[in-house]
Coordinates of N, CA and C in Angstrom, one line a residue:
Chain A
X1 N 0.8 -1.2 0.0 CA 0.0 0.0 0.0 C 0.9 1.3 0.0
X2 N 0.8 2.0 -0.8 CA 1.2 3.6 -1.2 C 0.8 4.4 -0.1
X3 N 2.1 4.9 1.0 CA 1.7 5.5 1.9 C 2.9 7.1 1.9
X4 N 2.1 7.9 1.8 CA 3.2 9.4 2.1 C 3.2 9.9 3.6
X5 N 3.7 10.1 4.5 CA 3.1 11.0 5.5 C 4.2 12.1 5.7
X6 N 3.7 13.0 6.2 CA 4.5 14.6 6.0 C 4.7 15.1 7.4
X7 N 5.5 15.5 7.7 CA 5.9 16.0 9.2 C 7.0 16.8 9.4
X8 N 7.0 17.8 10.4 CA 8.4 19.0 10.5 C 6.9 20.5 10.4
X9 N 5.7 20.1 10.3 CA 5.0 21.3 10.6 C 5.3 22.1 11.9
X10 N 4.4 23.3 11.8 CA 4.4 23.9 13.4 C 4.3 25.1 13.1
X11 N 4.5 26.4 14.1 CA 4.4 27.8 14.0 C 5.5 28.5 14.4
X12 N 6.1 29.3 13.1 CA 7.4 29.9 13.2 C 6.5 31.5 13.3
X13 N 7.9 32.5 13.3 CA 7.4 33.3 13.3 C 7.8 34.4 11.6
X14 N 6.9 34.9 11.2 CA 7.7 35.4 10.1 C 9.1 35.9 9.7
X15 N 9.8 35.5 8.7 CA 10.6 35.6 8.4 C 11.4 34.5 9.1
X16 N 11.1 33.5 9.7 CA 11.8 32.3 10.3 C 11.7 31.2 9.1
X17 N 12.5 29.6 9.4 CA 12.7 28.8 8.6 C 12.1 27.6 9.4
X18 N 11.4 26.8 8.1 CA 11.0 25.2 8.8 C 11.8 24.0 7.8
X19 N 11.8 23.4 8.1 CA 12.2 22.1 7.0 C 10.7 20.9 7.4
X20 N 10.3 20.9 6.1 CA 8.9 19.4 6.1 C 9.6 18.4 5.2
X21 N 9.3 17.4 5.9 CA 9.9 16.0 5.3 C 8.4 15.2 4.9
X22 N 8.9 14.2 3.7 CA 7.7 13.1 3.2 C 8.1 12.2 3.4
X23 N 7.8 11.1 4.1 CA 8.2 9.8 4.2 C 7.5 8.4 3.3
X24 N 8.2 8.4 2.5 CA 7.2 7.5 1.6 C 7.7 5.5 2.0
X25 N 6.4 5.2 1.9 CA 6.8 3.4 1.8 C 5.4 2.9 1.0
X26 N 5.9 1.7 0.1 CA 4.5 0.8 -0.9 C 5.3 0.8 -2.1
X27 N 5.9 1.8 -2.5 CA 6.3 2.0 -3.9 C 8.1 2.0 -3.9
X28 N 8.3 1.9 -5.0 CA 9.9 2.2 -5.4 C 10.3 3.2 -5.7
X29 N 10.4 3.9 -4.2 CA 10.4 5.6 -4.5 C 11.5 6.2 -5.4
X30 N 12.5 5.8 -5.5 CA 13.3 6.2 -6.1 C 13.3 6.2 -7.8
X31 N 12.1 5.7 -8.3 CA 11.2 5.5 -9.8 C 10.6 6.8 -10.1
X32 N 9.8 7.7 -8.8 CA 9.0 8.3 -9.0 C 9.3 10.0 -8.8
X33 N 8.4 10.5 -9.9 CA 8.8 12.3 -9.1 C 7.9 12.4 -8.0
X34 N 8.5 13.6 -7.4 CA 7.6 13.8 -6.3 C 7.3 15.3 -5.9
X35 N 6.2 15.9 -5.7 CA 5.6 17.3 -5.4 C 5.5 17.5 -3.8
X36 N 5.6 18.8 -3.8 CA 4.8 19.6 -2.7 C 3.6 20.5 -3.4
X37 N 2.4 20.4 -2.2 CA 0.8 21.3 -2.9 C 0.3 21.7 -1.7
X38 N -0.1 22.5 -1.2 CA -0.1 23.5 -0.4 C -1.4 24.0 -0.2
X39 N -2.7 23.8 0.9 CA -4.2 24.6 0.8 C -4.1 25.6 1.9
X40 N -3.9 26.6 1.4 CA -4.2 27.6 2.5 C -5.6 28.3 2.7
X41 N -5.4 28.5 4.4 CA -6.8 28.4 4.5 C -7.9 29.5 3.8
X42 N -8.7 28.9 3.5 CA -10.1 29.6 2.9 C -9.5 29.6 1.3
X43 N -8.5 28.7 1.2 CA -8.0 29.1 0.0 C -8.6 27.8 -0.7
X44 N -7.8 27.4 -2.2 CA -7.3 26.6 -3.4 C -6.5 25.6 -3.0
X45 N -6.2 24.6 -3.6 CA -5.1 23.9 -3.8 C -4.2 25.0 -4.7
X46 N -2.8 24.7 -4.3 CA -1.4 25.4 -4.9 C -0.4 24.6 -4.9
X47 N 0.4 24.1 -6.2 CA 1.5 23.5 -6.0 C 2.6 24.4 -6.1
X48 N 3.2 23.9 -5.3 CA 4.4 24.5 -4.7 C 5.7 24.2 -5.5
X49 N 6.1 22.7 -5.7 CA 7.7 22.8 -6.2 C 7.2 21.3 -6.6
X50 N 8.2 20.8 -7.6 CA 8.6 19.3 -8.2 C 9.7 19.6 -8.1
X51 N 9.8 17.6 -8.2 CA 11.5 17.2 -8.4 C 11.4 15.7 -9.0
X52 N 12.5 15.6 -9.4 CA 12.4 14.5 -10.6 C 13.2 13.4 -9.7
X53 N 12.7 12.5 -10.5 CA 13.5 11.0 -9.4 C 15.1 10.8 -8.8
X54 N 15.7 11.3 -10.3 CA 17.3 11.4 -9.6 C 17.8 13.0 -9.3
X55 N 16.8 13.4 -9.0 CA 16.7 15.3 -8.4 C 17.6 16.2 -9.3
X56 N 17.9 16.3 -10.8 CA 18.2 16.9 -11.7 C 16.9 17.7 -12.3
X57 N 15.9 17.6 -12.0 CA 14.9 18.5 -12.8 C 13.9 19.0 -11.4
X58 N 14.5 20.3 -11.2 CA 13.5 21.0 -10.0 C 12.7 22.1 -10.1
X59 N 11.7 22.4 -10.2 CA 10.9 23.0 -10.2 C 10.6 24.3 -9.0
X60 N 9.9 25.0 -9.2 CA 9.1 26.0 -8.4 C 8.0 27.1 -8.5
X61 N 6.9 27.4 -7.9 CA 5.7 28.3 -7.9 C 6.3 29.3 -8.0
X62 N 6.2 30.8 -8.6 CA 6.5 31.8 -8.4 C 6.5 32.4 -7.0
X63 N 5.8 32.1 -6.4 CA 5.5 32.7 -5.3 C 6.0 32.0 -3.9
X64 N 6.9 30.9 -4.4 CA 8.1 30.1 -3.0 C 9.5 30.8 -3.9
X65 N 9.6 30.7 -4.9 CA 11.1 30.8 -6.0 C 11.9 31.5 -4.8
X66 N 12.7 31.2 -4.6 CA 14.0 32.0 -3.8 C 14.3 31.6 -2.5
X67 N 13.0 31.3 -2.0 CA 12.5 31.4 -0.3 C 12.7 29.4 0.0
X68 N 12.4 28.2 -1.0 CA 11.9 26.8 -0.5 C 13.0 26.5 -1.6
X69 N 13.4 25.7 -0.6 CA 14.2 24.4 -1.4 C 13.9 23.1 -1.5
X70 N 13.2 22.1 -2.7 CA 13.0 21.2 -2.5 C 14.6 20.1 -2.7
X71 N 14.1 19.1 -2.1 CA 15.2 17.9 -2.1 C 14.4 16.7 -2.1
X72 N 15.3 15.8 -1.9 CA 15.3 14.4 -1.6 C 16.6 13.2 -1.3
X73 N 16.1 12.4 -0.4 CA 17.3 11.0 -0.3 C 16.7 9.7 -0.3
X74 N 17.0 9.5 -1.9 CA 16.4 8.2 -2.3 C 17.0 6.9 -1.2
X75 N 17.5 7.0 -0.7 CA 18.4 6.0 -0.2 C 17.3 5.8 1.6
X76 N 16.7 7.4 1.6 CA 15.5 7.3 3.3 C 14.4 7.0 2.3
X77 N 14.4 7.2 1.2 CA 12.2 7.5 0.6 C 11.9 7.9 1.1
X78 N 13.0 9.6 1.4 CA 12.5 10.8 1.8 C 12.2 11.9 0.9
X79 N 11.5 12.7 1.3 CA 11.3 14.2 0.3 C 11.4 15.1 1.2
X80 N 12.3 16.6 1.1 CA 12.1 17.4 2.5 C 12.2 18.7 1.4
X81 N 11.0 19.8 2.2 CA 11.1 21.4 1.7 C 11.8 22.0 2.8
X82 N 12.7 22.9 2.3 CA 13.3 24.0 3.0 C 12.5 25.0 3.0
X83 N 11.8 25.7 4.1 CA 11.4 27.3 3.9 C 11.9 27.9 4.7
X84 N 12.5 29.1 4.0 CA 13.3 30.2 4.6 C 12.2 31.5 4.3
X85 N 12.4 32.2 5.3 CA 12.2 33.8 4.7 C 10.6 33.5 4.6
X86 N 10.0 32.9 5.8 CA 8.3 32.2 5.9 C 8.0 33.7 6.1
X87 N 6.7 33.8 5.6 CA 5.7 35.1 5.8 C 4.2 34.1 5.9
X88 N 3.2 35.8 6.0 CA 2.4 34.6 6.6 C 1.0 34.3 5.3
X89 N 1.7 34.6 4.5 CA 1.0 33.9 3.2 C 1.1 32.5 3.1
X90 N 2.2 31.8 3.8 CA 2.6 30.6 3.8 C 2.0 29.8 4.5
X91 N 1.0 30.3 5.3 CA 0.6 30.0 6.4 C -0.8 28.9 5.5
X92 N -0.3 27.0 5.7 CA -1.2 26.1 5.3 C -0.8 24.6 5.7
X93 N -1.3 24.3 4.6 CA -1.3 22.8 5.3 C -0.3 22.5 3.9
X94 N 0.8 21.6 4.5 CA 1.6 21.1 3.2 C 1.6 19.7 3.0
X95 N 0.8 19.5 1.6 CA 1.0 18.0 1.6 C 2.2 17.7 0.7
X96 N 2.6 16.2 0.0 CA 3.4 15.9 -0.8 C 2.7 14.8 -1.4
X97 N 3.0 14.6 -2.3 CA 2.1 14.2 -3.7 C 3.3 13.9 -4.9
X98 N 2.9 12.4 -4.8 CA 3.3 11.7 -5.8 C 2.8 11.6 -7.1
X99 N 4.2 11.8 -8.7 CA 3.8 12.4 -10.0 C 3.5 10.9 -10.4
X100 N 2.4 11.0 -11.2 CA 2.3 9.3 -11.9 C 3.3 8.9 -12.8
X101 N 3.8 8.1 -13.0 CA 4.3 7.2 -13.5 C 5.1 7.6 -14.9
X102 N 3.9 7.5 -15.9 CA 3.7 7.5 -17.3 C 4.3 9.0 -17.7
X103 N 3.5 10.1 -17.0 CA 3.9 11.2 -18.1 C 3.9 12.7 -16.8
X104 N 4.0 12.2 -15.4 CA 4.0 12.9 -14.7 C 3.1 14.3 -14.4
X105 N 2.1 14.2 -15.4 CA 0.9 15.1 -15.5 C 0.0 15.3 -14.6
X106 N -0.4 14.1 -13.7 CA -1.0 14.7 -12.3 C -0.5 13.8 -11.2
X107 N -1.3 13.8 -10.1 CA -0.6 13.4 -8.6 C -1.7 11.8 -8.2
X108 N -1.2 11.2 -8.1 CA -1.7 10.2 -8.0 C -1.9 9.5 -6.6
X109 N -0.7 10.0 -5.8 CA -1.1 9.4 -3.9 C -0.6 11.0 -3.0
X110 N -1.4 11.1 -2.0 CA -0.8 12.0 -1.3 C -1.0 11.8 -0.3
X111 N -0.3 12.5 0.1 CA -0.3 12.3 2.0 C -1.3 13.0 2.9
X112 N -1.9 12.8 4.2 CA -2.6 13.6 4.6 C -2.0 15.4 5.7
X113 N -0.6 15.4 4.9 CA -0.5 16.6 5.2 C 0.1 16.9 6.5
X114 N 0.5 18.3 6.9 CA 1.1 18.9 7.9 C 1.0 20.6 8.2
X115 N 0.5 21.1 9.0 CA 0.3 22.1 9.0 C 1.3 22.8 9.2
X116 N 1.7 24.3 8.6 CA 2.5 25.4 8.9 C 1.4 26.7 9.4
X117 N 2.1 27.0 10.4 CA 1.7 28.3 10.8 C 2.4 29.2 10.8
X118 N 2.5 30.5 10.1 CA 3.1 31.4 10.2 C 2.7 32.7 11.0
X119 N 3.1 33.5 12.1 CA 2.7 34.1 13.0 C 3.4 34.7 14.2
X120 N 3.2 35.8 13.8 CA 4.1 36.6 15.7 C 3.1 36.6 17.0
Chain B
X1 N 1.3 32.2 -13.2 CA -0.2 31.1 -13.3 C -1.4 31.7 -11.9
X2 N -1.9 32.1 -13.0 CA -3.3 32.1 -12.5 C -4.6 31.2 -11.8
X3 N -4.9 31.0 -10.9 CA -5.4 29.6 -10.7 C -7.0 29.4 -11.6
X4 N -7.2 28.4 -11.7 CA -8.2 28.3 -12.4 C -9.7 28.8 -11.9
X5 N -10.4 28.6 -12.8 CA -11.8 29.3 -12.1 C -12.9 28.1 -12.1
X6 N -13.5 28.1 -10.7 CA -14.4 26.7 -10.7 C -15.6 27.5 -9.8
X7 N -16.5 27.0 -9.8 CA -17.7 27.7 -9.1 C -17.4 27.6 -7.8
X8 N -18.2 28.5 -6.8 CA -17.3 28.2 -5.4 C -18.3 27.0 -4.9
X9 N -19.7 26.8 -4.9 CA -20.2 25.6 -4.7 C -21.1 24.6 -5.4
X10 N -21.7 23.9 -5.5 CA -22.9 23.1 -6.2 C -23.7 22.2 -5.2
X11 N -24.9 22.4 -5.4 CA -25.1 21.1 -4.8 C -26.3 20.0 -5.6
X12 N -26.9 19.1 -4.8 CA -27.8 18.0 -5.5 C -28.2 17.0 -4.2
X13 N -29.7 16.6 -5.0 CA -30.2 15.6 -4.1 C -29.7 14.4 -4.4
X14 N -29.7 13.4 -3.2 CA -29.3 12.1 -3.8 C -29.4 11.6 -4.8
X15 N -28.8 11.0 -5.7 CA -29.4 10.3 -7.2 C -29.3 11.3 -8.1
X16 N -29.1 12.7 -7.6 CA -29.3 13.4 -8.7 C -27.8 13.7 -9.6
X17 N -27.6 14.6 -10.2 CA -26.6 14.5 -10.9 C -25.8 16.2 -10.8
X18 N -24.5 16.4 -10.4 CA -24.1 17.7 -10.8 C -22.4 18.3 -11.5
X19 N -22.4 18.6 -12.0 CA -21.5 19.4 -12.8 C -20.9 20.2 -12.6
X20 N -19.4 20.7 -12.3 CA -18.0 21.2 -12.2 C -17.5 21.7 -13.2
X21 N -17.7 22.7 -13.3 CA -16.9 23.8 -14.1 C -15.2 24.0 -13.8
X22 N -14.8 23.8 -15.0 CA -13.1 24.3 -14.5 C -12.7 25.4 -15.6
X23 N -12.5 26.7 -15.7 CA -11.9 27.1 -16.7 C -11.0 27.8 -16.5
X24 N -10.0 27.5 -17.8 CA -8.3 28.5 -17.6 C -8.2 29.1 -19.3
X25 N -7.2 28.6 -19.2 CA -6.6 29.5 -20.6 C -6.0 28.8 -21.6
X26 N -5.4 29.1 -22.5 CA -5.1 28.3 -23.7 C -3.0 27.8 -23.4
X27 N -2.9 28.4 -22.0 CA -1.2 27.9 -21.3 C -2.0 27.0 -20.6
X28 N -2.8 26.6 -20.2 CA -3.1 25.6 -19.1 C -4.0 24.4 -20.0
X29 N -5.4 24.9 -19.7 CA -6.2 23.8 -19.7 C -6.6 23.4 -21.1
X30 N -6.7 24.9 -22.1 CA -6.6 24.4 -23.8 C -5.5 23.8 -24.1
X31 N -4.2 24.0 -23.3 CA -3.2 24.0 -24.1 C -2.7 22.3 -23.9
X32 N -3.1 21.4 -23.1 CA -2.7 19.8 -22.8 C -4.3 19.3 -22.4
X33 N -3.8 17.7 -22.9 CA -4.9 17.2 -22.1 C -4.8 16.2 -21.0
X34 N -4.5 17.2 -20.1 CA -3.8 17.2 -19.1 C -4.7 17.4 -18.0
X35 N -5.9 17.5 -18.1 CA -6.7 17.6 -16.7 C -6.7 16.6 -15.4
X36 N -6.9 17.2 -14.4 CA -7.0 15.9 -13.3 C -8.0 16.9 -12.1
X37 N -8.7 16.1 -11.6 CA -9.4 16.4 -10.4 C -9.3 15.5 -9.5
X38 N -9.7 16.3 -8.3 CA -9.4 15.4 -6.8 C -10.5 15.9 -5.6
X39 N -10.8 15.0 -5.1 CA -12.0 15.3 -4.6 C -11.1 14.9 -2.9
X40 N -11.4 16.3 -2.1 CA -10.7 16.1 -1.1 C -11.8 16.2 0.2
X41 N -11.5 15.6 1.5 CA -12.4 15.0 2.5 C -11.5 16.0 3.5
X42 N -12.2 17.3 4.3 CA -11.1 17.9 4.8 C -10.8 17.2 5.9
X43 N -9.1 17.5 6.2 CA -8.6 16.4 7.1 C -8.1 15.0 6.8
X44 N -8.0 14.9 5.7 CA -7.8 13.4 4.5 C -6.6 14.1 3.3
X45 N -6.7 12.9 3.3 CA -5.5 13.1 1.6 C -6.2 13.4 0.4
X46 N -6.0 14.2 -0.3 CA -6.9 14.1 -1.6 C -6.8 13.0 -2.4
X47 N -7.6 13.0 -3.1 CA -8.1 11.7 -3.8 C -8.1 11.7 -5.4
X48 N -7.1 11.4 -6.0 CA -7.6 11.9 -7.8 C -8.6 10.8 -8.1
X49 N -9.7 11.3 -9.3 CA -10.9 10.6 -9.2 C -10.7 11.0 -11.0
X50 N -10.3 12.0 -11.4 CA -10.0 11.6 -13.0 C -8.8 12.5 -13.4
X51 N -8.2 11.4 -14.8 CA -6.8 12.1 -14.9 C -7.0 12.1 -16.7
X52 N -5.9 13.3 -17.0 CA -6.1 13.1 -18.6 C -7.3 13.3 -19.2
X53 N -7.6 14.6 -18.5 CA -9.2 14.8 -18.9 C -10.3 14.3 -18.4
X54 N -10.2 12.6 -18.9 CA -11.4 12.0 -18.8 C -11.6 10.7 -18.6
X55 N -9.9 10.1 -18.1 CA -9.8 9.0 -17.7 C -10.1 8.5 -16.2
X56 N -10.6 7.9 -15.8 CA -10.7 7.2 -14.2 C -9.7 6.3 -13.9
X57 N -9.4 6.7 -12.8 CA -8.4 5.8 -11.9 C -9.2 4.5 -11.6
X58 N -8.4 3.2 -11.6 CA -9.4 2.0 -10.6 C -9.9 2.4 -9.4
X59 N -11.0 2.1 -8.8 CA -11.7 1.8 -8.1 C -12.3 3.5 -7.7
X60 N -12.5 3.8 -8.8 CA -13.1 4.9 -8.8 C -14.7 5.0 -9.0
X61 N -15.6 5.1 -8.6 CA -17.1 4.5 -9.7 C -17.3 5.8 -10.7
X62 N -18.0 4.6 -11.7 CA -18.1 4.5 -13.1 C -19.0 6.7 -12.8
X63 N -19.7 6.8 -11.7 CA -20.5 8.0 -11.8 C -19.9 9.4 -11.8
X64 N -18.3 9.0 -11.8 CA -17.4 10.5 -12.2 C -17.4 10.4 -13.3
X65 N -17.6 11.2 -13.6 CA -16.9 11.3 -15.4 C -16.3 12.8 -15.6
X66 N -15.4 12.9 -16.6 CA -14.2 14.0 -17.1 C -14.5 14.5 -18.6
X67 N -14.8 15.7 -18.8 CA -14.9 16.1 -20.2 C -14.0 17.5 -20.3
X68 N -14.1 17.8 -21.5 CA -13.4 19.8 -22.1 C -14.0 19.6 -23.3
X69 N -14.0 21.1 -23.0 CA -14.1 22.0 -24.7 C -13.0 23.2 -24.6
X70 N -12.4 22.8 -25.1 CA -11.3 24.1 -25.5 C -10.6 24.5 -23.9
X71 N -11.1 25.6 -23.0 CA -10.2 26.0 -22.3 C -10.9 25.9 -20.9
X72 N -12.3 25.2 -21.1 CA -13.4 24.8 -19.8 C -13.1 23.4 -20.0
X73 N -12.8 22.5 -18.3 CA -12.9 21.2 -18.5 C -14.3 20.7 -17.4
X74 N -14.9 19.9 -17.1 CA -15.8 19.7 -16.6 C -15.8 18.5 -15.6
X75 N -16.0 18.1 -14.7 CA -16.5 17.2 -14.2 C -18.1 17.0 -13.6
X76 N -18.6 15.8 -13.6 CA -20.1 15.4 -13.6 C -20.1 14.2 -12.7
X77 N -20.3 14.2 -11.3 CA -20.9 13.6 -10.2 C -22.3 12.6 -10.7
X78 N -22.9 12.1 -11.2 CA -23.9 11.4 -11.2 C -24.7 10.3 -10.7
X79 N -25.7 9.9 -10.0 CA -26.3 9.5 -9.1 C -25.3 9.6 -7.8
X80 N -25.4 11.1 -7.4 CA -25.1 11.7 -6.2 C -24.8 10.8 -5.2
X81 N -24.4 10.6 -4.1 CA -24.5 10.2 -2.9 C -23.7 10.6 -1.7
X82 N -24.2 10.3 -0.6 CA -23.7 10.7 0.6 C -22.2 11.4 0.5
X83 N -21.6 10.0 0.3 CA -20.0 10.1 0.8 C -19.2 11.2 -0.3
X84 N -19.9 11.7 -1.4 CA -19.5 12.6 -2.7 C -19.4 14.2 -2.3
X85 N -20.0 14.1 -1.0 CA -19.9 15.8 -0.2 C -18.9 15.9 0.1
X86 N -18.0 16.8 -0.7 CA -16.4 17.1 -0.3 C -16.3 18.2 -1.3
X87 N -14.6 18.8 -1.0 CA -14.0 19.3 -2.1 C -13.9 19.4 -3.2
X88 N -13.7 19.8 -4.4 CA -13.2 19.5 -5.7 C -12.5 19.9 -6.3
X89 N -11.0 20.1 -6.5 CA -10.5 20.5 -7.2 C -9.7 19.9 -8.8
X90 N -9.7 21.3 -9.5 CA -9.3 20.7 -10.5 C -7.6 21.0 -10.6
X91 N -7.4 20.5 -11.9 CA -5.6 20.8 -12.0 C -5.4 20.5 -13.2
X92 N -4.4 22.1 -13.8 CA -4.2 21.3 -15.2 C -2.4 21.6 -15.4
X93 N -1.7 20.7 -16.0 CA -0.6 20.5 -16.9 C -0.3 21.5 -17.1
X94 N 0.9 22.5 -17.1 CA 0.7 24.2 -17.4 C 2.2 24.2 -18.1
X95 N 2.8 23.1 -18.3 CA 4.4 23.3 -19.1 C 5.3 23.0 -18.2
X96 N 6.6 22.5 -18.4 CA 7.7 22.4 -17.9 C 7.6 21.9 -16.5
X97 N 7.1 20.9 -16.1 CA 6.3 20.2 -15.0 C 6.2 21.1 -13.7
X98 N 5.1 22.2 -14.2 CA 4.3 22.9 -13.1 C 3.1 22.9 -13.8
X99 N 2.2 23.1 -12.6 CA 1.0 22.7 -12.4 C -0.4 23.5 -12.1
X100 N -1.3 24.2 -12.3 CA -2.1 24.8 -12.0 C -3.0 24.4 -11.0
X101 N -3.8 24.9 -9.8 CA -5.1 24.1 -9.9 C -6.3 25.4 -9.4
X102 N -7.4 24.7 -9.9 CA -9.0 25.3 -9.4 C -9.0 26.0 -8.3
X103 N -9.9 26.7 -8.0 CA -10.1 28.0 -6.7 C -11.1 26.6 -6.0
X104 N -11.4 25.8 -6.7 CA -12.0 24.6 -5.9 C -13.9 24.8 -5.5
X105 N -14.2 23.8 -5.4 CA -15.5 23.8 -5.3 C -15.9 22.7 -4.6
X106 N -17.4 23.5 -3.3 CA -17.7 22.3 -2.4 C -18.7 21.6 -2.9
X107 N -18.6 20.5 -3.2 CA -20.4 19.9 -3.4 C -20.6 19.5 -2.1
X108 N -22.7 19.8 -2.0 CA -23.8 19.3 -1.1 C -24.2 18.6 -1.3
X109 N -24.7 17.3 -0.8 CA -26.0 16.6 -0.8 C -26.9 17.0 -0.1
X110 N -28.0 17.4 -0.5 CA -29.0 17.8 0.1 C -29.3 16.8 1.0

């Protein structure tokens, strides 16, 4: 069974930094790309950043570019965001979300998420 | 990228049937047929329920269904039920693997 779970949430204060990790097991993570997507409240779904299986093709939203670093260590079937320079637009729940297979066009398993709070 | 535009809610009586508006632009949702929706349970993991427009994932029932015209893509709930009261969002393919999605929409069952 395809399982993600996401953890390293919590409440920084603006302009502070968190690191969120995805722990994946079921699959052969190291096959697959992997996302972060982001609902903040009263908001949309927003994807945040991709990264490709052997982490040569990385991605980002206009609106993290500078501030989140995505990574990974195929070796844990880990995924972890860096956020630096958090404001409180940031302020949501971050899931991570696995790219399908075939043509990596949508998200196929995700995890149930972790909350960021951003706040003085 | 702009997020897409979906109605903010719909609803329907059991059995009955209702429809999801998604529309973007001719970088997003005209431009691949690349659509996916996900129907999310707050507090849960989202759920993709169709991909590539208009394809269904296994063990999805047959009563989702996925269509477009040009730069509107649609989804259609059909004989309604309980457990279908959730989220909906859509997502489309937008180039160079980033991704758009829907302002999102709640369905009711009456």
């Amino acid at each position: 069974e395809v399982q993600l779970v996401e953890s390293g949430g919590g409440l920084v204060q603006p302009g502070g930094s968190l690191r969120l990790s995805c722990t994946a097991s079921g699959f052969t993570f190291n096959t697959y790309v992997m996302n972060w997507v982001r609902l903040a409240p009263g908001k949309g779904l927003e994807w945040v950043s991709y990264i490709s299986s052997p982490s040569n093709a990385i991605y980002y939203a206009d609106s993290v570019k500078g501030r989140f670093t995505i990574s990974r260590d195929n070796a844990k079937n880990s995924m972890y965001l860096q956020m630096n320079s958090l404001r409180a637009d940031d302020t949501a729940v971050y899931y991570c979300a696995r790219g399908d297979y075939l043509r990596e066009t949508y998200f196929d398993y995700w995890g149930r998420g972790t909350l960021v709070t951003v706040s003085s | 990228q702009s997020a897409l535009t979906q109605p903010r809610s719909v609803s329907g009586s059991p059995g009955q049937s209702v429809t999801i508006s998604c529309t973007g632009t001719s970088s997003d949702v005209g431009g691949y047929n690349y659509i996916s929706w996900y129907q999310h349970h707050p507090g849960k993991a989202p759920k993709v329920t169709i991909y590539d427009d208009s394809k269904r994932p296994s063990g999805v029932p047959d009563r989702f269904s996925g269509s477009k015209s040009g730069s509107t893509a649609s989804l259609t709930i059909s004989g309604l039920q309980a457990e279908d009261e959730a989220d909906y969002y859509c997502c489309s393919y937008a180039g160079s693997y980033t991704y758009v999605f829907g302002t999102g929409t709640k369905v009711t069952v009456l």
